XYZ file of C-alpha atoms in Angstrom:
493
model
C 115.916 38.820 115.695
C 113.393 39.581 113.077
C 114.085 39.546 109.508
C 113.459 43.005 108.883
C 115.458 44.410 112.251
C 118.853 43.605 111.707
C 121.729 44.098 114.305
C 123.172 46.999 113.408
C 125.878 46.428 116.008
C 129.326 46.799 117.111
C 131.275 45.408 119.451
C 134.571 46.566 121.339
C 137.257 45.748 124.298
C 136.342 46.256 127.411
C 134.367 49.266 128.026
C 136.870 51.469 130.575
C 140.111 50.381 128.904
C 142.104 53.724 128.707
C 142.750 54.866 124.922
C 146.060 57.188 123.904
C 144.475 59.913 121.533
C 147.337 63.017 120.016
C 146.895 65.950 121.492
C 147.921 69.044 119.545
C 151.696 69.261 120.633
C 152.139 65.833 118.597
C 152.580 64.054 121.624
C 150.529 61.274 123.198
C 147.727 61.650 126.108
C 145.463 59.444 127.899
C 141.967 59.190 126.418
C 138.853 57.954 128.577
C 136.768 55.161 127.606
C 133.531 55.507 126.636
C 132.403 54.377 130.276
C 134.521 57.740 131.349
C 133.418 60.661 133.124
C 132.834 63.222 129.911
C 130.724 59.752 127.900
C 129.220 57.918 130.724
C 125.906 59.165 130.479
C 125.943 59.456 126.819
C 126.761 55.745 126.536
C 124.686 54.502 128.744
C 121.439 56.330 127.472
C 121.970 55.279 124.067
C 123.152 51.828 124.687
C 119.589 51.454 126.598
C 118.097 52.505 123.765
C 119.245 50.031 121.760
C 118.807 47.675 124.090
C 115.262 48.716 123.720
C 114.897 48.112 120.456
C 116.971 44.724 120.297
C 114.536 43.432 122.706
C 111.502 44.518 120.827
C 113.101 43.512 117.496
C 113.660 39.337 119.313
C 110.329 39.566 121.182
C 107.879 40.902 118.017
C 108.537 37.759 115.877
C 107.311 35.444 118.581
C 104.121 37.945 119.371
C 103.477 38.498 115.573
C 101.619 35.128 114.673
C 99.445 35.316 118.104
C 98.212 39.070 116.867
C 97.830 38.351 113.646
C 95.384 35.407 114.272
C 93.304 37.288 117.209
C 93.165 40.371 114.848
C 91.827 38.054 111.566
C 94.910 39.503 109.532
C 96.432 36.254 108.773
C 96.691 36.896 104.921
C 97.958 40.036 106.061
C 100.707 38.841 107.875
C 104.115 39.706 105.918
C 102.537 43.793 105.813
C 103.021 43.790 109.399
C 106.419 43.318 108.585
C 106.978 45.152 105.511
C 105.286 48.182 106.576
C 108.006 48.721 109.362
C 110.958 47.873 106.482
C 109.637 50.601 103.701
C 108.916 53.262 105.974
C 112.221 53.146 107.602
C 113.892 53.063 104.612
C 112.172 56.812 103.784
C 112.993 57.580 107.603
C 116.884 56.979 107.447
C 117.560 59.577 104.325
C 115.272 62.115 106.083
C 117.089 61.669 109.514
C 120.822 61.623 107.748
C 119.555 65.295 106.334
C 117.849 66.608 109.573
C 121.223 64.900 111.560
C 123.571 66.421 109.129
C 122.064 70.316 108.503
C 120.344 70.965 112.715
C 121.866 68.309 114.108
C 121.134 64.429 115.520
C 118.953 65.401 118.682
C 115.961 66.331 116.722
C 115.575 62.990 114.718
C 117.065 61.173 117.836
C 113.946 62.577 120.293
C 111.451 62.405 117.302
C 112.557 58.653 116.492
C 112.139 57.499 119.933
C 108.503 58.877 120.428
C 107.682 57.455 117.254
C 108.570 54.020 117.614
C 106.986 54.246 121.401
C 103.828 55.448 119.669
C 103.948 52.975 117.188
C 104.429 50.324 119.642
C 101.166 51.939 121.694
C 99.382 51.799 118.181
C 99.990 47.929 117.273
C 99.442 47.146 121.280
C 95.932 48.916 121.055
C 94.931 47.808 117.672
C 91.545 46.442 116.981
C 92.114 45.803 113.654
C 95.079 44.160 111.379
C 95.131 47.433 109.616
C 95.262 49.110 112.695
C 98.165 46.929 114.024
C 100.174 47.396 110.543
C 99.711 51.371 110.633
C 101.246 50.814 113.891
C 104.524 49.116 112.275
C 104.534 51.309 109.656
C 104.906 54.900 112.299
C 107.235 52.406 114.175
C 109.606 51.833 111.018
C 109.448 55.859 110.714
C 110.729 55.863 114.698
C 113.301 53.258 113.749
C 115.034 54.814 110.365
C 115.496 58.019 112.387
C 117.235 56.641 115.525
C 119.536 54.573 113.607
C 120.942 56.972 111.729
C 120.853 59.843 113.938
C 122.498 57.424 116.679
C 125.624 57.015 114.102
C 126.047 60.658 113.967
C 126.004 61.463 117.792
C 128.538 58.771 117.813
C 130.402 60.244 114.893
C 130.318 63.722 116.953
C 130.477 62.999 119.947
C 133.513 60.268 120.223
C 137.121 60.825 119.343
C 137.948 58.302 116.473
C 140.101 55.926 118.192
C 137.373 55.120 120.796
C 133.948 54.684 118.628
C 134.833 51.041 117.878
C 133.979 50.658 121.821
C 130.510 52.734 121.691
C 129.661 50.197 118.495
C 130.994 47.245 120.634
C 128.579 48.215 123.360
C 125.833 48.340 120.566
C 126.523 44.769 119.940
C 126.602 43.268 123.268
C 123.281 45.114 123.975
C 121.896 42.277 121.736
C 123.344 39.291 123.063
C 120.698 39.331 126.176
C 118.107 40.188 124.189
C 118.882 37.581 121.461
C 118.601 35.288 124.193
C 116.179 35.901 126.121
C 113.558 38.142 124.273
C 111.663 35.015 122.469
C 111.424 33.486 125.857
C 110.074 36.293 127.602
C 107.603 37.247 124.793
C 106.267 33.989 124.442
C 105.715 33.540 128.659
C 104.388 37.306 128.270
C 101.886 36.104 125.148
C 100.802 33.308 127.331
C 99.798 34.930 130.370
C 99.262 38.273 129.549
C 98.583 38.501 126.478
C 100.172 39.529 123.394
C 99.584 43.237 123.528
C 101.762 43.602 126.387
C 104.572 42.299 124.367
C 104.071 46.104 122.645
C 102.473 47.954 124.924
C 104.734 47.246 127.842
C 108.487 48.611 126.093
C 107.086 52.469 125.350
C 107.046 52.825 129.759
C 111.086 51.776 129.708
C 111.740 54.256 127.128
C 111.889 57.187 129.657
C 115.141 56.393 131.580
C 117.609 56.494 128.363
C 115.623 59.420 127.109
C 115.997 61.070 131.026
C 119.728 60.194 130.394
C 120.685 60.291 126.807
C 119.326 63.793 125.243
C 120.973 65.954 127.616
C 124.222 64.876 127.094
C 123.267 64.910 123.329
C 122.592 68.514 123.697
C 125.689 69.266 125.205
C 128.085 67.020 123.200
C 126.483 66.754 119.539
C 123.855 69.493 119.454
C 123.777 71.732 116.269
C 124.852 71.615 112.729
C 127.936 69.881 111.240
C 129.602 72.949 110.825
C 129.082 75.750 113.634
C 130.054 78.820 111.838
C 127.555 78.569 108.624
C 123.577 78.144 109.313
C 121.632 75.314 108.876
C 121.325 74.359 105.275
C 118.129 73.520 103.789
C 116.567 70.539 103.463
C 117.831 68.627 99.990
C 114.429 68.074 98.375
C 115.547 66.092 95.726
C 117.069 63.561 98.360
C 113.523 63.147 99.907
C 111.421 62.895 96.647
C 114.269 59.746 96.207
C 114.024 58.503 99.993
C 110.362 58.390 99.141
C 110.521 56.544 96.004
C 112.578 53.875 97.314
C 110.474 53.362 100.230
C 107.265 53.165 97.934
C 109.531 51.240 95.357
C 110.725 48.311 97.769
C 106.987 47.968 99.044
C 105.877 47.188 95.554
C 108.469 44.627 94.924
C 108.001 42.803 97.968
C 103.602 43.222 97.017
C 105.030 41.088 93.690
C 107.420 38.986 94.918
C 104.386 37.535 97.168
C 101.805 37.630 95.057
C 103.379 35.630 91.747
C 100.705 36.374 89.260
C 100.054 38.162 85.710
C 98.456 41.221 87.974
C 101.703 41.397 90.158
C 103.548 42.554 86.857
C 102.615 45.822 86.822
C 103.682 46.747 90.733
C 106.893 45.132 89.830
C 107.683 47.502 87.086
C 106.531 50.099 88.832
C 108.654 49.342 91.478
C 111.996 49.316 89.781
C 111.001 52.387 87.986
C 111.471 54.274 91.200
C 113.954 52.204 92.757
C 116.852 52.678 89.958
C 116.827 56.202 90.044
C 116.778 56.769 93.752
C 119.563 53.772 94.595
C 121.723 55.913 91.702
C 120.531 59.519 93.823
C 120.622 58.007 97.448
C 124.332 55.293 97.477
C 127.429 56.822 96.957
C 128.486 57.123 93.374
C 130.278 53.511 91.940
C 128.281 51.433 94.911
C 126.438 49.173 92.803
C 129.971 48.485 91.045
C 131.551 47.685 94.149
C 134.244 51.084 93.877
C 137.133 50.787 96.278
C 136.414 52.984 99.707
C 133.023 53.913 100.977
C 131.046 52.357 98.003
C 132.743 49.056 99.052
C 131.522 49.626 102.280
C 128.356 50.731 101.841
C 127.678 47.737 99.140
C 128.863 45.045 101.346
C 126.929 45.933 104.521
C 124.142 45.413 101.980
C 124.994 42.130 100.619
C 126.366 41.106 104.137
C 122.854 41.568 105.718
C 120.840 41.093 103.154
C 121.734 37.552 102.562
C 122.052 36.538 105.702
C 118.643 37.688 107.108
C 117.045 36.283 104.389
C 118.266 32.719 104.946
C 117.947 33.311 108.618
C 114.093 33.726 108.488
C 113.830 30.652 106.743
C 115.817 28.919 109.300
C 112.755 28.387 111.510
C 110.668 27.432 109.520
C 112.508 24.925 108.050
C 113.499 23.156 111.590
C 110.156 23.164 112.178
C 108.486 21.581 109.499
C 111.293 19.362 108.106
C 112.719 18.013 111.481
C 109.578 18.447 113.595
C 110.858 20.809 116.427
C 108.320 23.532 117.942
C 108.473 27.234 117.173
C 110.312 27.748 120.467
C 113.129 25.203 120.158
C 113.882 26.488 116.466
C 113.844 30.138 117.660
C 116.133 29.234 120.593
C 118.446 27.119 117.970
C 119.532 30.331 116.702
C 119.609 31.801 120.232
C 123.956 31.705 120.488
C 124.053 34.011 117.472
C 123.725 36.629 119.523
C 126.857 35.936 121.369
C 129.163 34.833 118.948
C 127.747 37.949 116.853
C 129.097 40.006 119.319
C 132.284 38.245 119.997
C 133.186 38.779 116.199
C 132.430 42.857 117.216
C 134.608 42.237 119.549
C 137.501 40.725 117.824
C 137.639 43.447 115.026
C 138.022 46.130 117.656
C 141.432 45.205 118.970
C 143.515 48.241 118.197
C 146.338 45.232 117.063
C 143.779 44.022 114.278
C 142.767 47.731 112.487
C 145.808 47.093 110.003
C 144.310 43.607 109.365
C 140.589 45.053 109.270
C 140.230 44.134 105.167
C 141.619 40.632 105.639
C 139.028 40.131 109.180
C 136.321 41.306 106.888
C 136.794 38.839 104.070
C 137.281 35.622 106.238
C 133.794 37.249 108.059
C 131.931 37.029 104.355
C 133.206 33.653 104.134
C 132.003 32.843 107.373
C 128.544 33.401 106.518
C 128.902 31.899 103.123
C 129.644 28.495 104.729
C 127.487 28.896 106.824
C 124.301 29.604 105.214
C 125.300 26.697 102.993
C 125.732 24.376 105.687
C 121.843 25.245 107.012
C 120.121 23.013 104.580
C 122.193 20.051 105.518
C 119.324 19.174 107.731
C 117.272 18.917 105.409
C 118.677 15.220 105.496
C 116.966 13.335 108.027
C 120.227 11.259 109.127
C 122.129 14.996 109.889
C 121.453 16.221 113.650
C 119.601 19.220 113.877
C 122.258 20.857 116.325
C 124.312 21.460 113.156
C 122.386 24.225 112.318
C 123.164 26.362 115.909
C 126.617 25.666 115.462
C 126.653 26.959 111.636
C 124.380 29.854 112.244
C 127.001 30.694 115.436
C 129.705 30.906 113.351
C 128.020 32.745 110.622
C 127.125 35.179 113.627
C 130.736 35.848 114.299
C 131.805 36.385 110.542
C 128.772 38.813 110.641
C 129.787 40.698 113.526
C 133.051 41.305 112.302
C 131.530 42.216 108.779
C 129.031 44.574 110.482
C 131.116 46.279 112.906
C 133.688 46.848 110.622
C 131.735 48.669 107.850
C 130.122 51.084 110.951
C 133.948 51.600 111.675
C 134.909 52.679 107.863
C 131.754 54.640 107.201
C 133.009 56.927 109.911
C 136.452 56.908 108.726
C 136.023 57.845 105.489
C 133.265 60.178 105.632
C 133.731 63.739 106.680
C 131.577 65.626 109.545
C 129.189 67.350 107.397
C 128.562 64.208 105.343
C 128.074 61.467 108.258
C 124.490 61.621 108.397
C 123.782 61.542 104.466
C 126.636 58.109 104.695
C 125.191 56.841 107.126
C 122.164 57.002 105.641
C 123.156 55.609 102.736
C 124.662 52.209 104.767
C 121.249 51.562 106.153
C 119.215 51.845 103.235
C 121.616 49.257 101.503
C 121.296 47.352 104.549
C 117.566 47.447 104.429
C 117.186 47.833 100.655
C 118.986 44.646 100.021
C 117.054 42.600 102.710
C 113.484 43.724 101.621
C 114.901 42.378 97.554
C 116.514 39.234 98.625
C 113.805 38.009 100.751
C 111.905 38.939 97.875
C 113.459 37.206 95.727
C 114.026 34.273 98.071
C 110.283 33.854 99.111
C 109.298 34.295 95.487
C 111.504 31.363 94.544
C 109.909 29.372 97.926
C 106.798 30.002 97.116
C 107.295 28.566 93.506
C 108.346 25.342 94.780
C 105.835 24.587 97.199
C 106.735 26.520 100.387
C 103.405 28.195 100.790
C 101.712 24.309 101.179
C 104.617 24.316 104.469
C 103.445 27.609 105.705
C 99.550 25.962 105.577
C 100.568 22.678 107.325
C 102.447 24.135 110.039
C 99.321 26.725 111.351
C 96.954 23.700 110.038
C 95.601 21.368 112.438
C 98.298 19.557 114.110
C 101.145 21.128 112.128
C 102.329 18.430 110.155
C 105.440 18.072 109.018
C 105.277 18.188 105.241
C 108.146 17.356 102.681
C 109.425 20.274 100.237
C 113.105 20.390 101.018
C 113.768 21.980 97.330
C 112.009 25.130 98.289
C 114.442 25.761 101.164
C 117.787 24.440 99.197
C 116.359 27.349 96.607
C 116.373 30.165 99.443
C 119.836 28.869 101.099
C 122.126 28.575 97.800
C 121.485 31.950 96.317
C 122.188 33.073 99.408
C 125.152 31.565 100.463
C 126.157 32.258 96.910
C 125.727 36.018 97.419
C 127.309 36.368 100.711
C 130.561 34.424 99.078
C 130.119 37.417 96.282
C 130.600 39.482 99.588
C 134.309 38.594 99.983
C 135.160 39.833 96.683
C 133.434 43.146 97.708
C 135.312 42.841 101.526
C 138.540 42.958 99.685
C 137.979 46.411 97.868
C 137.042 48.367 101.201
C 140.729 50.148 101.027
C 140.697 53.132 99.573
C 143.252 53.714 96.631
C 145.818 55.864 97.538
């Protein structure tokens, strides 16, 4: 998976296991699963759709360097990511108000035809600029499904079955996880790497076809029924906007590391403070018991984790010599044991032990990410890296899945699409400022001399193992921070 797409996943028991939900006599009925009649076409249509996206999100990273050289946009080359981070970022507040006040269909539909168009945009491109305009109207596609797909299941699914939907979410990515690198770079090979864009906006019809109707039908219309829709909160949008423009500047510094960069930087935490304090639920950056617990730590839970994993790579490659392929496919069992973890924290036996499942998950990662740079030693096999990064991927999916559980919990209907919101812009906030700060701190100690030797001539395999340690201990360090923050989930009561 790409740095800047992380697995916003879930993953569940078995899909048609029979839940017991209270009916309104107090006494106890037989729920279907999500794979029932009243969900099945729900379910299916948006699990394809993330599916969708998972694949795209695997395949783009192998595709990206291929397109970047053909289009001379080389120097370029982190925009093309960055563009798709800070525009979703602005997406995901304006889809948690259009979700929340008319409903999630709108953003849903107008999400999915963005990020097909912006797929059809990069495909076509004839210039870099062209190509990153095309990220950009995809990361505008992407902030609005996410969110809008976490109210339809906030809607549309009793409580005591969601944790299956979200499971589902997770296992779409195992396959893709797998396989998508593969696929794109055979597809880049023969084809060309256009396709690898061009080709996913055609398979976007069916869970469209399948999804909206049911979306109509089951989670269609404001929050609450009996008032009209509410207008737009302008002040939230001015904010959305300035933390979009806000992250994009500090990422422009963080890569730049000169005197001119100074002035973006500022600029950039001038409009991120306010909006984080306008945008995250109130006592968030203090780590508050309840949903500022939970929003904070899916932050610091993905944030430091993608950040070392894009480094991951890179490192195998030019430290212990392996080609782009094998260190892509070294990470390739994440996927799995990612969802397992989903899996594990769904049991209905485990939701009284949810807090504890969540701190052993931080410390998962934490050990995890530490245990990375171990290779960095030539006498170390490189194999320990797949097995750290799978068990990392299992503390995350329990981590992950469990804050998508508690946002839900603890937020009421009118105010899931503003929460949710609010998870995914810490999620993405805190991954476009500690791969900030990580590549700023790589850069510093020779990393961009590895970036040159391994697109040189023969990629070389050049020697700068302190610029990885510097990336891998801050962030193990922060993820262990995590599962102080895991422990103050539960609400005070």
């Amino acid at each position: 998976m790409t740095a800047l797409e992380p697995r916003d996943a879930d993953m569940a028991p078995p899909l048609q296991i029979p839940v017991v939900a209270e009916s309104g006599s107090g006494t106890s009925v037989p729920t279907e699963g999500v794979l029932g009649r009243t969900h099945r076409a729900l379910s299916i249509g948006i699990v394809s759709v993330v599916l969708l996206i998972a694949f795209e999100a695997t395949a783009v990273g192998t595709a990206m360097p291929v397109a970047a050289r053909e289009l001379h946009g080389i120097p370029l080359y982190a925009f093309a990511f960055s563009a798709y981070f800070t525009t979703s970022l602005f997406a995901m507040v304006l889809s948690g108000q259009w979700a929340d006040r008319r409903g999630p269909l709108g953003p849903l539909a107008a999400g999915i035809s963005s990020f097909a168009a912006g797929l059809l945009l990069s495909g076509t491109a004839g210039s870099m600029y062209m190509f990153i305009a095309g990220r950009a109207v995809q990361g505008l596609g992407g902030g609005l499904v996410i969110v809008a797909l976490y109210v339809v299941i906030g809607r549309a699914y009793p409580e005591r079955i969601r944790p299956a939907i979200m499971a589902a979410f997770a296992a779409s990515w195992v396959i893709p996880s797998v396989v998508g690198p593969l696929a794109a770079g055979t597809v880049t090979e023969h084809l060309g790497w256009r396709w690898v864009f061009v080709g996913i906006p055609v398979l976007i019809v069916f869970p469209l076809a399948l999804a909206l109707p049911a979306i109509r039908r089951m989670a269609a219309g404001p929050a609450d029924g009996s008032t009209g829709a509410e207008p737009f909160d302008r002040r939230r949008i001015r904010l959305a906007l300035g933390i979009s423009v806000g992250a994009g500047l500090l990422q422009y510094a963080g890569q730049e590391l000169n005197r001119y960069a100074l002035l973006p930087a500022a600029v950039g935490v001038a409009l991120l403070v306010p909006a984080v304090r306008g945008l995250l639920p109130a006592g968030t950056v203090r780590a508050a018991r309840g949903l500022p617990a939970v929003v904070l730590l899916r932050g610091v839970a993905a944030g430091s984790f993608i950040a070392a994993e894009s480094f991951v790579p890179l490192m195998l490659v030019t430290q212990r010599g392996l080609s782009p392929t094998m260190a892509g496919l070294s990470l390739a069992v994440g996927g799995a044991t990612w969802a397992l973890g989903s899996y594990v924290q769904s049991r209905p036996r485990l939701e009284a032990h949810r807090e504890p499942l969540m701190v052993g998950g931080m410390v998962l990662v934490a050990l995890s990410i530490a245990a990375a740079p171990t290779v960095l030693i030539d006498g170390v096999p490189v194999w320990i890296v797949a097995v750290a990064w799978a068990f990392g991927c299992f503390g995350m999916g329990m981590v992950i899945a469990s804050t998508s559980v508690l946002l839900l919990k603890l937020s009421a209907p009118r105010e899931a699409g503003a929460n949710s919101a609010a998870l995914q812009i810490s999620d993405g906030l805190s991954n476009v400022l500690l791969l900030a700060g990580g590549g700023a701190a790589f850069a510093a100690l020779g990393g961009g001399a590895l970036g040159a030797a391994a697109h040189g001539a023969g990629g070389g395999v050049s020697s700068h193992p302190g610029a990885f340690v510097a990336v891998f201990l801050p962030m193990a360090g922060v993820a262990l921070a995590g599962a102080w923050v895991a422990a103050r989930v539960r609400s005070v009561k």
